[in-house]
Coordinates of C-alpha atoms in Angstrom, one line a residue:
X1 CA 2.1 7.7 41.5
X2 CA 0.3 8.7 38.5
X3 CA -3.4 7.5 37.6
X4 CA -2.2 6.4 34.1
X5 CA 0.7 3.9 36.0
X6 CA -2.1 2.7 38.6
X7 CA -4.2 2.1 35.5
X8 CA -1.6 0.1 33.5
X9 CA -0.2 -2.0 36.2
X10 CA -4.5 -2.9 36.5
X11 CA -5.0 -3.8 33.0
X12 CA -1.8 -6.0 32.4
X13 CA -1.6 -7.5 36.1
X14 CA 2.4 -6.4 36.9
X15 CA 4.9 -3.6 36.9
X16 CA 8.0 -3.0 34.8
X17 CA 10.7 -1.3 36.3
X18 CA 13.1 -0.3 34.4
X19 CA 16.3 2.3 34.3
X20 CA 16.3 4.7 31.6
X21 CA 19.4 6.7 32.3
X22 CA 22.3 6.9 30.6
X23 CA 23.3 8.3 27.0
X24 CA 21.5 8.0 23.9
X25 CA 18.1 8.8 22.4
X26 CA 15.0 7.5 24.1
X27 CA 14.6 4.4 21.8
X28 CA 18.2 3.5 22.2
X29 CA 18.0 3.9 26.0
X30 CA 14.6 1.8 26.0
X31 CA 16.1 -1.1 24.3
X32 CA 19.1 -1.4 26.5
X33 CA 17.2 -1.1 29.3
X34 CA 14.9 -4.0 28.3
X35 CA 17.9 -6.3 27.0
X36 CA 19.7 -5.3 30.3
X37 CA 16.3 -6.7 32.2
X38 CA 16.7 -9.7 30.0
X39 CA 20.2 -10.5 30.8
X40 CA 19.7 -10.2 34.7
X41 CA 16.9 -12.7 35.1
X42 CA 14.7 -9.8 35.8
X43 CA 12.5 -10.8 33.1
X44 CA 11.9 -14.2 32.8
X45 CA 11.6 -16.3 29.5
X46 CA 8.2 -16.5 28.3
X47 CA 7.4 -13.0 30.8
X48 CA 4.6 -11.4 29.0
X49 CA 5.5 -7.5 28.7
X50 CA 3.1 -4.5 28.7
X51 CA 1.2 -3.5 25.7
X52 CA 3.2 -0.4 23.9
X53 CA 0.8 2.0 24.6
X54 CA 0.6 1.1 28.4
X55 CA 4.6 0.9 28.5
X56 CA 4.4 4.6 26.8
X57 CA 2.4 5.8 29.8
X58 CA 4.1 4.6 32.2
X59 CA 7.6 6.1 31.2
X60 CA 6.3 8.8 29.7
X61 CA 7.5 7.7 26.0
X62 CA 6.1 8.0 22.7
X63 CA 4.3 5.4 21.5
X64 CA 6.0 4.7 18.5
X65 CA 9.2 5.0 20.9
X66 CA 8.1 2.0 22.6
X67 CA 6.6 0.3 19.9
X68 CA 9.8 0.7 18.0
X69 CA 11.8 -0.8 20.7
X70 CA 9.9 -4.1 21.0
X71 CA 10.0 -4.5 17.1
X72 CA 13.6 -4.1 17.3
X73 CA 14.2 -6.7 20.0
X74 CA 11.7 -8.7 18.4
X75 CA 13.7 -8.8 15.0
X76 CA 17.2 -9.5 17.1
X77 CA 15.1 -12.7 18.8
X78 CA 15.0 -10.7 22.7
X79 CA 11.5 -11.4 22.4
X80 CA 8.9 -13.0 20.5
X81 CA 5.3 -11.1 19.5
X82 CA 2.1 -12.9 18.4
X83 CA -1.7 -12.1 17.9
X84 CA -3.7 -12.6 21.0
X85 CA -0.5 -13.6 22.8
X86 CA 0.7 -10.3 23.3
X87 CA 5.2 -9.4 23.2
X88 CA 6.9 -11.5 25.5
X89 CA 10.5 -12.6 26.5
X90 CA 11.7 -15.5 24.3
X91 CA 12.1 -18.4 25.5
X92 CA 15.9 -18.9 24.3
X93 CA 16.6 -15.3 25.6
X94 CA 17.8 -16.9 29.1
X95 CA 19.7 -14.9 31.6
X96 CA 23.5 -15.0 32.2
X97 CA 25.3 -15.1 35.7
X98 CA 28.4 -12.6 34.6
X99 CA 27.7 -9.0 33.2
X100 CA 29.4 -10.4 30.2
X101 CA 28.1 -11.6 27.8
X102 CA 29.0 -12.8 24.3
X103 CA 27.8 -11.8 20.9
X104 CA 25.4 -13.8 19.3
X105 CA 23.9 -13.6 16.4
X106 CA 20.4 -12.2 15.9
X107 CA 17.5 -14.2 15.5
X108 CA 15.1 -13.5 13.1
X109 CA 11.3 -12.9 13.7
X110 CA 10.0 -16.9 13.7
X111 CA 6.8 -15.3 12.3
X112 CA 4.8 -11.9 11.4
X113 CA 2.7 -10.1 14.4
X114 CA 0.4 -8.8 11.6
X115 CA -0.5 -10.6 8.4
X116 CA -2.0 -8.2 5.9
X117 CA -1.5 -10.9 3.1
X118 CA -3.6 -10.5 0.2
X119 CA -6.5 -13.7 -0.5
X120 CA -6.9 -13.9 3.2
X121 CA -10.8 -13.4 4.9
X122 CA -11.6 -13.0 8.3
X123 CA -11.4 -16.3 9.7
X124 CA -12.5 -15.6 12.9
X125 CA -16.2 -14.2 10.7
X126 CA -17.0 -18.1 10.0
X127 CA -20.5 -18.5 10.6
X128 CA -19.5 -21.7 12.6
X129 CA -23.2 -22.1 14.2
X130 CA -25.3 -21.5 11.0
X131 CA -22.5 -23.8 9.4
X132 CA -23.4 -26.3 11.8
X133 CA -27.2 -26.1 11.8
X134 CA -27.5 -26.1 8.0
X135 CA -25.3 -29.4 8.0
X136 CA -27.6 -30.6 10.8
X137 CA -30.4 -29.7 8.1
X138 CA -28.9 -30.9 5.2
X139 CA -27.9 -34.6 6.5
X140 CA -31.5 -34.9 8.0
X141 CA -32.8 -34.2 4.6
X142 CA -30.3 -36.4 2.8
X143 CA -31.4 -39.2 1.1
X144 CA -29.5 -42.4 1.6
X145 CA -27.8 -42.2 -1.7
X146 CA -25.6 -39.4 -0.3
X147 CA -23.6 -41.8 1.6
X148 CA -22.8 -44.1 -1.1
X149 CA -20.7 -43.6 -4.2
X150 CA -20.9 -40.4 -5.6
X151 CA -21.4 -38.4 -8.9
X152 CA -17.9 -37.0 -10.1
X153 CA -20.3 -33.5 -11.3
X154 CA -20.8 -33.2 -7.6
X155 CA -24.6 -33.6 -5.3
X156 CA -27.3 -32.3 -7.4
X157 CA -28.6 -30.2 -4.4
X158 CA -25.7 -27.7 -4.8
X159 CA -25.9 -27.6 -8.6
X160 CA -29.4 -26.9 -8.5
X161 CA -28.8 -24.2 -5.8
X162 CA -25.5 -22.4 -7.4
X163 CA -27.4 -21.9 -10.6
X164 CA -29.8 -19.8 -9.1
X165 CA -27.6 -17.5 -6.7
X166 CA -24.7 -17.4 -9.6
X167 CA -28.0 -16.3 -12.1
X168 CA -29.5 -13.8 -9.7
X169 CA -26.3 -12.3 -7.7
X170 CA -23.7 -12.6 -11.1
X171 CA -25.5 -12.8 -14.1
X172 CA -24.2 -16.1 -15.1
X173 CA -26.3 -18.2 -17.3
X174 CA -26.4 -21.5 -16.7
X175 CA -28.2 -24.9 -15.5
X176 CA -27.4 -27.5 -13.0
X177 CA -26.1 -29.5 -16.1
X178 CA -23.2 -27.0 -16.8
X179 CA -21.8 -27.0 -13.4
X180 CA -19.0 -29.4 -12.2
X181 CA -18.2 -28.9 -8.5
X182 CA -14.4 -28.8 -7.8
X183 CA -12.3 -27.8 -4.7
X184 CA -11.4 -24.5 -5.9
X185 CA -10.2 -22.4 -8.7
X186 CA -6.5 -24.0 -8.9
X187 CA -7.9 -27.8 -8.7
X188 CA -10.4 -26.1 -12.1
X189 CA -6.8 -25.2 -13.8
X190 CA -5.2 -28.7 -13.2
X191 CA -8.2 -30.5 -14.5
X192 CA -8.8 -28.0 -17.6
X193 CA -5.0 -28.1 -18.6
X194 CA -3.6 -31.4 -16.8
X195 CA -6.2 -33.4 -17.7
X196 CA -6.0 -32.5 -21.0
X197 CA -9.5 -30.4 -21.5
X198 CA -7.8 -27.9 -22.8
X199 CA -4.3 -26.8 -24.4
X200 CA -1.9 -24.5 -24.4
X201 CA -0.7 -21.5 -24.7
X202 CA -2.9 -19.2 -22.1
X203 CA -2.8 -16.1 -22.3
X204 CA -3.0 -14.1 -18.8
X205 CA -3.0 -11.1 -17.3
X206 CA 0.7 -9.4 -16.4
X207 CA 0.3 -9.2 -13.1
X208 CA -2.1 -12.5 -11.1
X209 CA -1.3 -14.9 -8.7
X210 CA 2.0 -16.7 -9.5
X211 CA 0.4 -19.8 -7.8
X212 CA -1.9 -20.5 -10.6
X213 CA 1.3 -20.1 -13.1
X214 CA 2.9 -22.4 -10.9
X215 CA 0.0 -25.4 -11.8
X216 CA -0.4 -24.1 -15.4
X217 CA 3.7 -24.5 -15.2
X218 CA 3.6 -28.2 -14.3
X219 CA 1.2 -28.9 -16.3
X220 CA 3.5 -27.9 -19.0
X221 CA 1.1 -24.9 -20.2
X222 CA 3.0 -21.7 -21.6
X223 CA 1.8 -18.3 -20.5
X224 CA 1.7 -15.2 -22.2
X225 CA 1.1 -11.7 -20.6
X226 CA -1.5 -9.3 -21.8
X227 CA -0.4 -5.4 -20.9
X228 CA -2.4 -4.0 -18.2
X229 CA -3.5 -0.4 -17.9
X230 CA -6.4 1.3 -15.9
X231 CA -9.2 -0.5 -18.0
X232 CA -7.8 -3.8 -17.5
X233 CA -6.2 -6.5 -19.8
X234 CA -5.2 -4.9 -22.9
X235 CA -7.2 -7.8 -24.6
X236 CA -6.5 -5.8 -28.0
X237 CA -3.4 -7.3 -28.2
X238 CA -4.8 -11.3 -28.1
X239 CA -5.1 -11.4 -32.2
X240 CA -1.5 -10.9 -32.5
X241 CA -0.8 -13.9 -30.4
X242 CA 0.3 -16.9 -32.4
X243 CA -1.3 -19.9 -31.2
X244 CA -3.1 -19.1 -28.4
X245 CA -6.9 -20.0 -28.2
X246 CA -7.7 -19.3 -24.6
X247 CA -7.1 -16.5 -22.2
X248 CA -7.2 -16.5 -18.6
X249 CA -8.8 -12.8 -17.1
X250 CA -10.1 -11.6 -13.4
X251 CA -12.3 -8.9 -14.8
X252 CA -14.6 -7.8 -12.2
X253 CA -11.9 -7.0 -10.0
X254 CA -8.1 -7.8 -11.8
X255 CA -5.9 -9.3 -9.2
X256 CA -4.0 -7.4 -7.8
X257 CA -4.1 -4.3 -9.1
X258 CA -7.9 -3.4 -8.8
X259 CA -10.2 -2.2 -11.4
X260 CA -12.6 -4.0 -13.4
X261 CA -12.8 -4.7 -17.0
X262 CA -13.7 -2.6 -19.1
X263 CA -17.2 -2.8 -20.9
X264 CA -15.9 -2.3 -24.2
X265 CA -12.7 -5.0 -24.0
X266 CA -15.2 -7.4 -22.3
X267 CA -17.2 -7.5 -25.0
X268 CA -14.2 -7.7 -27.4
X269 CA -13.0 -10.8 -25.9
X270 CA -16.0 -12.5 -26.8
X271 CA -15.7 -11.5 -30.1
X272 CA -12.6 -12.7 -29.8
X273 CA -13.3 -16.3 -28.6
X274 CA -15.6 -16.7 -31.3
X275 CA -13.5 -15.8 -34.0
X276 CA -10.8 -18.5 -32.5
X277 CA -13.3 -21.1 -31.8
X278 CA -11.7 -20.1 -28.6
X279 CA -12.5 -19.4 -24.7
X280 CA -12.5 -17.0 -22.1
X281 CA -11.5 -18.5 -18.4
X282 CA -12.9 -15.9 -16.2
X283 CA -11.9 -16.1 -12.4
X284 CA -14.6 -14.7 -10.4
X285 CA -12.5 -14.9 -7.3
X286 CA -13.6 -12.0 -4.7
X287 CA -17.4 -10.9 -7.1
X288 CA -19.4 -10.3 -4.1
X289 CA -17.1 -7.7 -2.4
X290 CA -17.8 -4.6 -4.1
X291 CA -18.3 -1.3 -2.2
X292 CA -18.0 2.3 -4.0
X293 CA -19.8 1.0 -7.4
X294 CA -22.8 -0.7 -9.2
X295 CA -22.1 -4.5 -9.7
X296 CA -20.4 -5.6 -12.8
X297 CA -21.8 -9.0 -13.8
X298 CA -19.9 -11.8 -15.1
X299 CA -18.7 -12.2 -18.9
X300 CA -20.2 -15.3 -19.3
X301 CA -23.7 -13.7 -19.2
X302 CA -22.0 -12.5 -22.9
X303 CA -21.8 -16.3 -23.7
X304 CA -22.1 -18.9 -22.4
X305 CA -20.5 -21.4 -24.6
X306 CA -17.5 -19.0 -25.0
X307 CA -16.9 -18.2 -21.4
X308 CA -15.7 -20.7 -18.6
X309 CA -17.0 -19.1 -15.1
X310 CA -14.9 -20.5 -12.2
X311 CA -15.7 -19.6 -8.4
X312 CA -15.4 -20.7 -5.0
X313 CA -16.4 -20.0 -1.2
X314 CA -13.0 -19.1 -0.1
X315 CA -13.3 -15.6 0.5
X316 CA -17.0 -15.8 0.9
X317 CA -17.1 -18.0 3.3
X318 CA -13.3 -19.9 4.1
X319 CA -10.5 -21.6 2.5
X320 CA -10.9 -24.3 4.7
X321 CA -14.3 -25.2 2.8
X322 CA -13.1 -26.9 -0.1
X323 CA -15.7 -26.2 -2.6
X324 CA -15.3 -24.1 -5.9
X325 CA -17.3 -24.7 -9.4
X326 CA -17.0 -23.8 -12.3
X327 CA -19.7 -23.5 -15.1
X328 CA -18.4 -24.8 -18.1
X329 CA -19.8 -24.6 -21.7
X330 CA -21.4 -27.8 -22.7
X331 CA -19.5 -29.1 -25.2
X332 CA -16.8 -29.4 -22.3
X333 CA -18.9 -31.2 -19.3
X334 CA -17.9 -34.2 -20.1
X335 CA -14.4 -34.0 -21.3
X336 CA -14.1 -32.4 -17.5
X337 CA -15.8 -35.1 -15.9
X338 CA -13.1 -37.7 -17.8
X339 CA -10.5 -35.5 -16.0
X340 CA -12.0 -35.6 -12.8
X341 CA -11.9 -39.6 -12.8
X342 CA -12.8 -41.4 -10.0
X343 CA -13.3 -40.8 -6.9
X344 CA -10.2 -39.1 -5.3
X345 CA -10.8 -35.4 -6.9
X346 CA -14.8 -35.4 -5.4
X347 CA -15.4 -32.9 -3.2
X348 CA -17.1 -33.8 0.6
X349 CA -20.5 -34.7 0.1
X350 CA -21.9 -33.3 3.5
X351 CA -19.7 -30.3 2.9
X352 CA -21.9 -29.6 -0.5
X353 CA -25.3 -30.4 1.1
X354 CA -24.4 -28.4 3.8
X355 CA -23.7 -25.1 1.3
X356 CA -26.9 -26.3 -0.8
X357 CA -28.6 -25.5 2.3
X358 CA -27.2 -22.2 3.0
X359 CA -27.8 -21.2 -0.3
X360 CA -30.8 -22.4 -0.7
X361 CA -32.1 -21.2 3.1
X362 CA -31.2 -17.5 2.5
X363 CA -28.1 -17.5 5.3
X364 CA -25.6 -17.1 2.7
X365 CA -26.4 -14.2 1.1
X366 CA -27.3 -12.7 5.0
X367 CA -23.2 -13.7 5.8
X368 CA -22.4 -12.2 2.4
X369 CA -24.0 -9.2 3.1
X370 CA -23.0 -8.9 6.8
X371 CA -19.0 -9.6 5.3
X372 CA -19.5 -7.1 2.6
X373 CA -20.1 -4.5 5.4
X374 CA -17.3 -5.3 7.5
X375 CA -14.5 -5.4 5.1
X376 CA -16.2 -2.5 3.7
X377 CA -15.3 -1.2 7.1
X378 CA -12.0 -2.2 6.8
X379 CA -11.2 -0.9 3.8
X380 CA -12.2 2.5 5.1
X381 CA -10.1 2.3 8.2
X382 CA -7.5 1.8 6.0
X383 CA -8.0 4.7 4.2
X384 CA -8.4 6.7 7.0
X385 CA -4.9 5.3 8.4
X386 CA -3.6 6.6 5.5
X387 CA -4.8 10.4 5.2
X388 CA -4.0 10.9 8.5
X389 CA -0.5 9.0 8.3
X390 CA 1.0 9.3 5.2
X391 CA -1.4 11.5 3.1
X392 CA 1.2 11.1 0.3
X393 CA 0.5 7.3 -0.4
X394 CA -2.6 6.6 -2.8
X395 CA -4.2 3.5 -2.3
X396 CA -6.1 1.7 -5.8
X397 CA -8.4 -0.8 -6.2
X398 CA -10.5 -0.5 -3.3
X399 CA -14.1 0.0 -4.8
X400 CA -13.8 -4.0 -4.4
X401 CA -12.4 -7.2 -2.9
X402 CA -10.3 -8.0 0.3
X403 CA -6.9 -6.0 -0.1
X404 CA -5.8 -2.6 -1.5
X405 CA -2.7 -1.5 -3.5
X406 CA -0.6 1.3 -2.2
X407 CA 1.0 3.4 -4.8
X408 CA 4.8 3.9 -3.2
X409 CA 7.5 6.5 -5.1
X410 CA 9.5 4.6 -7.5
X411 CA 12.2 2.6 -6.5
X412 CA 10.7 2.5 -2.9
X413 CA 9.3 -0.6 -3.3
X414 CA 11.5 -3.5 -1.9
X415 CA 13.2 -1.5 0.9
X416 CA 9.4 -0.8 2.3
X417 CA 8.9 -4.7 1.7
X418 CA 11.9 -5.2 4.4
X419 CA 10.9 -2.0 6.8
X420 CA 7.4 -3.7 7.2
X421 CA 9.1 -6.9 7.6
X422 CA 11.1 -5.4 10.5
X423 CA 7.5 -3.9 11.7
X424 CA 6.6 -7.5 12.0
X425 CA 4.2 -7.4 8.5
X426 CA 3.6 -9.7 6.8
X427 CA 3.0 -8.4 3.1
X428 CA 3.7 -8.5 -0.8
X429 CA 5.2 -5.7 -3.0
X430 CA 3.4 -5.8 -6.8
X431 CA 6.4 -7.0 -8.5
X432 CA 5.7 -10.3 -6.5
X433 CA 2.6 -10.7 -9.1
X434 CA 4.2 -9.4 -12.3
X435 CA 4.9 -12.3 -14.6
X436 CA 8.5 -13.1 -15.8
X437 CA 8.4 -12.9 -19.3
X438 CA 5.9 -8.9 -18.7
X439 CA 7.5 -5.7 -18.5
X440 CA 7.1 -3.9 -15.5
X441 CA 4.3 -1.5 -16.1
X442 CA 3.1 -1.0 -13.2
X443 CA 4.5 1.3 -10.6
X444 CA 6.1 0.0 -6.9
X445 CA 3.4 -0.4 -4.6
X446 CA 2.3 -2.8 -1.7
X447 CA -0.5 -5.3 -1.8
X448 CA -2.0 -5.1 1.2
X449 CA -5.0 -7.5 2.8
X450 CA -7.1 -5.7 5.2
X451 CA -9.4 -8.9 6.4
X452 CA -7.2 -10.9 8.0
X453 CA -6.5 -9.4 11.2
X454 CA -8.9 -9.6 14.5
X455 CA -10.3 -6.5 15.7
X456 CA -8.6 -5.7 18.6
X457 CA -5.1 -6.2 16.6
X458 CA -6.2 -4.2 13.3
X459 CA -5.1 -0.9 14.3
X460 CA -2.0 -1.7 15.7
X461 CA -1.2 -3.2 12.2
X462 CA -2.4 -0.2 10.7
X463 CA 0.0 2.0 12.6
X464 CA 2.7 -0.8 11.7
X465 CA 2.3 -0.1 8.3
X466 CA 2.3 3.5 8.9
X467 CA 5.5 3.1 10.6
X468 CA 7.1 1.2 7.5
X469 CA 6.3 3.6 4.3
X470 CA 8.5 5.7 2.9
X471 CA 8.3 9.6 3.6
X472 CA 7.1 12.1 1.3

């Protein structure tokens, strides 16, 4: 008996016998042996199997052998794989009394084993005790008003504390009197465009988050698409635009391609905006995540009664927080505040005092910077993954923010979509992003988040995604 089966059978707590003979290569005689186990009752539903790597050992596989194996019986519904759960027989993989059995169509994966989903953070990172012991702070210190009806502009106490943090950390210039609190930067569209703040057209970027096009959509707002190249939005090309007065931009760190805006063209938009009598919506979604380069400040340090500023704490801190703001020029605070109405659109009031105190306390910039370094960390094993994998594959826009873009050869795009799929990935390709009515400028690539997954699971995602590009 070898030391690394004694050492297996330790770590996962039972053995797995199982007949490799017969024709074949070694994947194909793996997974027969393993639906063979399945049929016979010898592995039970819900029978939790070895980690690949242990499995490898013990039958003197490959790794990616065995991890090919379970991925393929995972995708034909033989078993079932989940985070922290580990690969298991499927419950609805129940043995049969006769050697015969019939065909059945194959179940798809229910869900992914890895999700490297762009606009996800760590959720297991949420300061849960500071959380708790700044609310503890905040509600002590509250006074009584707090509990009773509310101010539509949101508490005060977070006003007063986002315009100092959003003046020191991004350059925005503001006062507690320009800020409406909101629940985030999609709630900030519906009450700018559905509530009638502002009109249409927009002009956007030609690749962003078809969500927010989806509200702008419903709120019967028309989108237009600015070009993209490696300075950003091609915001040269707005004074040709018939109609449109405002435009919608990510420029520290366009979503999802990457890079920031360009000094020059930020400037230009201003000029822009002024000339129109127009504004500049500026989604400052992912601004404290930057890594390989100096911060680039916010464009409504340019002007402030040109340039809407619009943030929120779900990458910083959760999207389960509900809390966004956005900084408005003044001429617009109240026209917002109209929009917002009463009451049902306020954001929790313990939930702001609780961030007021955070911010206010020093422990969210400490969780900034302590998140900074870990998906800096991330990013890098990502990176790694990939020079040592598939050398080939150039990842962008990683100087900032929570996900990457790999660069794939063209027309390689959508089958890599599906091979991840059948790695159990869970993923986008960048012609998700592109608008409908933009060209497709950009070449095939993957979007891929690198904060979601838990540590112990993160390099076993990375190999995933190894597993699924194309070759050179």
């Amino acid at each position: 008996m070898s030391d690394s089966w004694v050492n297996s059978a330790e770590r996962i707590g039972s053995d797995l016998l199982l007949d490799l003979a017969g024709p074949g290569s070694r994947r194909a005689v793996l997974i027969r042996a393993l639906r063979d186990a399945v049929r016979e009752g010898r592995l039970a539903p819900g029978t939790r199997l070895p980690p690949y790597r242990s499995l490898a050992a013990d039958l003197g596989l490959a790794r990616n052998t065995v991890a090919d194996a379970y991925a393929e019986l995972v995708a034909e519904g033989w078993l079932t794989a989940r985070q922290g759960s580990g690969t298991r027989v499927a419950p609805r993989a129940a043995p049969v009394a006769s050697a015969r059995v019939p065909k059945k169509t194959p179940h798809r994966r229910s869900g992914p084993v890895h999700d490297l989903r762009q606009g996800r953070p760590d959720a297991g990172s949420f300061p849960r005790g500071t959380w708790l012991a700044a609310a503890r702070r905040a509600l002590n210190a509250a006074p009584n008003d707090a509990f009773g009806p509310g101010d539509p502009q949101g508490r005060i106490e977070l006003r007063r504390a986002l315009a100092g943090y959003l003046g020191r950390s991004r350059g925005v210039r503001t006062t507690p009197g320009r800020i409406v609190i909101c629940s985030g930067f999609a709630h900030a569209l519906r009450l700018l465009f559905a509530g009638g703040v502002l009109p249409g057209p927009l002009a956007v970027e030609s690749y962003g988050l078809g969500f927010h096009r989806s509200v702008l959509e419903s709120a019967s707002v028309r989108t237009v698409p600015l070009t993209l190249d490696e300075d950003g939005a091609r915001v040269d090309e707005l004074p040709g635009l018939r109609g449109v007065r405002s435009v919608l931009l990510t420029p520290a760190h366009q979503f999802p391609t990457g890079g920031p805006l360009h000094a020059e063209r930020r400037s230009a938009v201003v000029d822009w905006a002024r000339s129109r009598d127009g504004l500049v919506l500026e989604d400052d979604y992912d601004g404290e995540f930057r890594y390989d380069r100096e911060p680039v400040g916010a464009v409504q340090g340019l002007d402030p009664d040109r340039v809407l500023y619009a943030g929120s704490v779900s990458k910083s801190l959760s999207p389960a927080v509900r809390l966004g703001w956005m900084v408005l020029p003044e001429r617009l605070v109240d026209r917002v505040l109209a929009a917002k109405g009463e009451r049902e659109a306020w954001a929790s009031v313990p939930d702001q005092l609780t961030l007021a105190e955070l911010i206010e306390s020093g422990h969210y910039d400490r969780h900034v910077r302590r998140m900074r370094r870990r998906y800096r960390d991330r990013r890098d094993q990502l990176v790694a993954a990939l020079a040592g994998h598939a050398p080939h594959i150039t990842p962008t826009g990683i100087a900032a923010g929570l996900h990457a873009v790999l660069r794939l050869p063209p027309g390689t795009e959508q089958s890599t979509v599906k091979a991840a799929a059948w790695q159990g990935l869970a993923l986008d390709g960048l012609d998700d992003f592109r608008h409908p009515a933009a060209p497709a400028t950009a070449p095939d690539g993957l979007v891929v988040g690198y904060a979601a997954p838990p540590d112990h699971a993160f390099t076993a995602a990375l190999e995933a995604l190894c597993r699924a590009l194309p070759p050179a």
